């Protein structure tokens, strides 16, 4: 099987369940930003020694496949979507909120502005956060068109979770340094 099909040479791309749109269509722009978020999560995972962080990143990366499947479906085919498999549902948003609460309990929240880059994994989590925020902004026309979607809410909570995860990783590094320095 070849990676190239040549079908997109005309500036269009295929959608899930059929149909084609221009490569600069809003849903393709949105999926591009989400794809960047997913890649940044992979980098955070690759630069972390924490198996807990790695497992959470993999979970989120898989969630983002679901989100991208929904977005890559034409309006006419939305009835074919399946919750948590090809469509984001409210329970996926609730799971992000649970993770934010769980991780927030592991460290003291910063009381001032945070400068990204406290550790490699936190820097990549912050990168994932800003791409998720961009995806959220890009999603607005999609969300307005698809009133039943949870995509906007999901991206909003995801960026909050990514910020929380980055601060958690910063806290892990700071605690390790304190221990090493005998503080």
XYZ file of C-alpha atoms in Angstrom:
183
model
C 0.000 0.000 0.000
C 1.369 3.403 -0.949
C 1.083 6.413 1.328
C 0.166 8.690 -1.547
C -3.076 8.469 -3.509
C -2.759 11.592 -5.679
C -6.462 12.302 -5.000
C -5.555 15.404 -3.016
C -3.469 16.944 -5.761
C -6.487 19.070 -6.703
C -6.520 20.675 -3.224
C -9.283 18.501 -1.788
C -9.314 15.774 0.855
C -11.646 12.896 1.692
C -14.032 12.823 4.624
C -15.038 9.952 6.875
C -18.063 8.131 5.409
C -17.391 9.737 2.021
C -17.372 13.104 0.380
C -14.561 15.565 -0.245
C -13.843 19.124 0.849
C -11.148 21.663 0.074
C -8.028 21.284 2.193
C -8.566 24.783 3.565
C -12.123 24.019 4.746
C -12.729 24.894 8.393
C -13.036 21.268 9.527
C -9.681 20.437 7.923
C -8.073 23.491 9.571
C -9.577 22.354 12.871
C -8.305 18.813 12.463
C -4.869 20.174 11.568
C -4.691 22.054 14.866
C -5.943 19.000 16.750
C -3.320 16.881 14.978
C -0.651 19.312 16.228
C -2.031 18.943 19.764
C -1.853 15.189 19.458
C 1.767 15.364 18.241
C 2.714 17.670 21.144
C 1.196 15.138 23.556
C 3.405 12.509 21.961
C 6.434 14.714 22.578
C 5.433 15.243 26.223
C 5.103 11.490 26.591
C 8.478 10.860 24.925
C 10.237 13.359 27.220
C 8.723 12.134 30.482
C 9.829 9.342 32.758
C 6.386 9.245 34.387
C 4.297 6.254 33.399
C 1.232 8.007 34.837
C 1.781 10.982 32.530
C 2.470 8.669 29.604
C -0.771 6.740 30.141
C -2.787 9.962 30.405
C -1.207 11.338 27.218
C -2.034 8.138 25.325
C -5.612 8.342 26.605
C -5.894 11.931 25.355
C -4.270 11.108 22.021
C -6.900 8.411 21.469
C -9.677 10.820 22.462
C -8.383 13.225 19.844
C -8.749 10.530 17.160
C -12.432 10.406 18.109
C -12.729 14.176 17.895
C -11.001 14.272 14.503
C -13.309 11.542 13.195
C -16.351 13.602 14.167
C -14.965 16.751 12.599
C -14.030 14.866 9.409
C -17.647 13.813 8.874
C -19.970 15.778 6.623
C -23.252 17.105 7.992
C -25.160 14.570 5.890
C -23.337 11.686 7.576
C -23.464 12.820 11.233
C -26.167 10.218 11.908
C -23.497 7.541 11.336
C -21.330 8.783 14.211
C -21.015 6.657 17.354
C -20.416 8.231 20.757
C -16.868 7.748 22.086
C -15.819 5.967 18.883
C -16.333 8.568 16.160
C -18.055 11.358 18.113
C -17.225 13.273 21.287
C -19.885 12.944 23.958
C -20.540 14.635 27.305
C -18.941 11.786 29.273
C -15.625 12.505 27.537
C -15.823 16.131 28.694
C -16.712 14.964 32.219
C -13.668 12.650 32.237
C -11.412 15.635 31.482
C -12.957 17.532 34.409
C -12.327 14.534 36.692
C -8.686 14.444 35.597
C -8.274 18.187 36.194
C -9.624 17.778 39.728
C -7.532 14.662 40.424
C -4.263 16.185 39.193
C -4.923 19.565 40.834
C -5.020 17.776 44.197
C -1.429 16.556 43.668
C 0.266 19.968 43.920
C -0.154 23.561 45.006
C -1.340 25.802 42.183
C 1.045 28.594 41.201
C 0.090 31.982 42.574
C 1.675 33.997 39.777
C 2.021 33.851 36.023
C 3.820 30.753 34.821
C 6.734 30.850 32.421
C 6.628 27.648 30.310
C 9.688 25.447 30.186
C 10.151 24.177 33.731
C 10.875 20.735 32.312
C 10.847 19.164 28.859
C 7.537 17.376 29.479
C 5.842 20.484 30.905
C 7.098 22.560 27.960
C 5.560 20.104 25.502
C 2.337 20.012 27.535
C 2.219 23.808 27.324
C 2.767 23.514 23.575
C -0.126 21.044 23.406
C -2.209 23.516 25.446
C -1.672 26.436 23.081
C -2.450 24.295 20.038
C -5.605 23.040 21.779
C -6.612 26.659 22.437
C -6.052 27.465 18.766
C -8.134 24.433 17.814
C -10.875 25.693 20.125
C -10.875 29.089 18.400
C -10.926 27.452 14.971
C -13.790 25.191 16.103
C -16.265 28.034 16.643
C -17.841 27.952 13.156
C -18.010 24.146 13.333
C -19.670 24.286 16.761
C -22.178 26.896 15.583
C -23.083 24.721 12.607
C -23.368 21.502 14.652
C -25.386 22.451 17.715
C -25.294 18.895 19.087
C -21.494 18.665 19.189
C -19.338 18.526 22.305
C -16.171 19.415 20.338
C -15.932 23.003 21.624
C -16.487 22.034 25.248
C -14.021 19.173 24.908
C -11.284 21.424 23.507
C -11.916 24.004 26.226
C -11.546 21.409 29.009
C -8.610 19.772 27.243
C -6.611 22.999 27.289
C -7.417 23.405 31.004
C -6.267 19.858 31.648
C -3.071 20.374 29.662
C -2.266 23.504 31.700
C -2.869 21.510 34.882
C -0.722 18.619 33.653
C 2.130 21.002 32.792
C 2.028 22.577 36.255
C 1.931 19.088 37.799
C 5.058 18.174 35.856
C 6.726 21.443 36.883
C 5.885 20.571 40.504
C 7.383 17.110 40.100
C 10.649 18.645 38.880
C 10.706 21.235 41.687
C 10.072 18.580 44.359
C 12.852 16.408 42.911
C 15.275 19.372 42.967
C 14.280 20.172 46.571
C 14.938 16.595 47.598
C 18.301 16.564 45.796
C 19.295 19.852 47.440
C 18.162 18.685 50.894
C 15.390 21.261 51.221
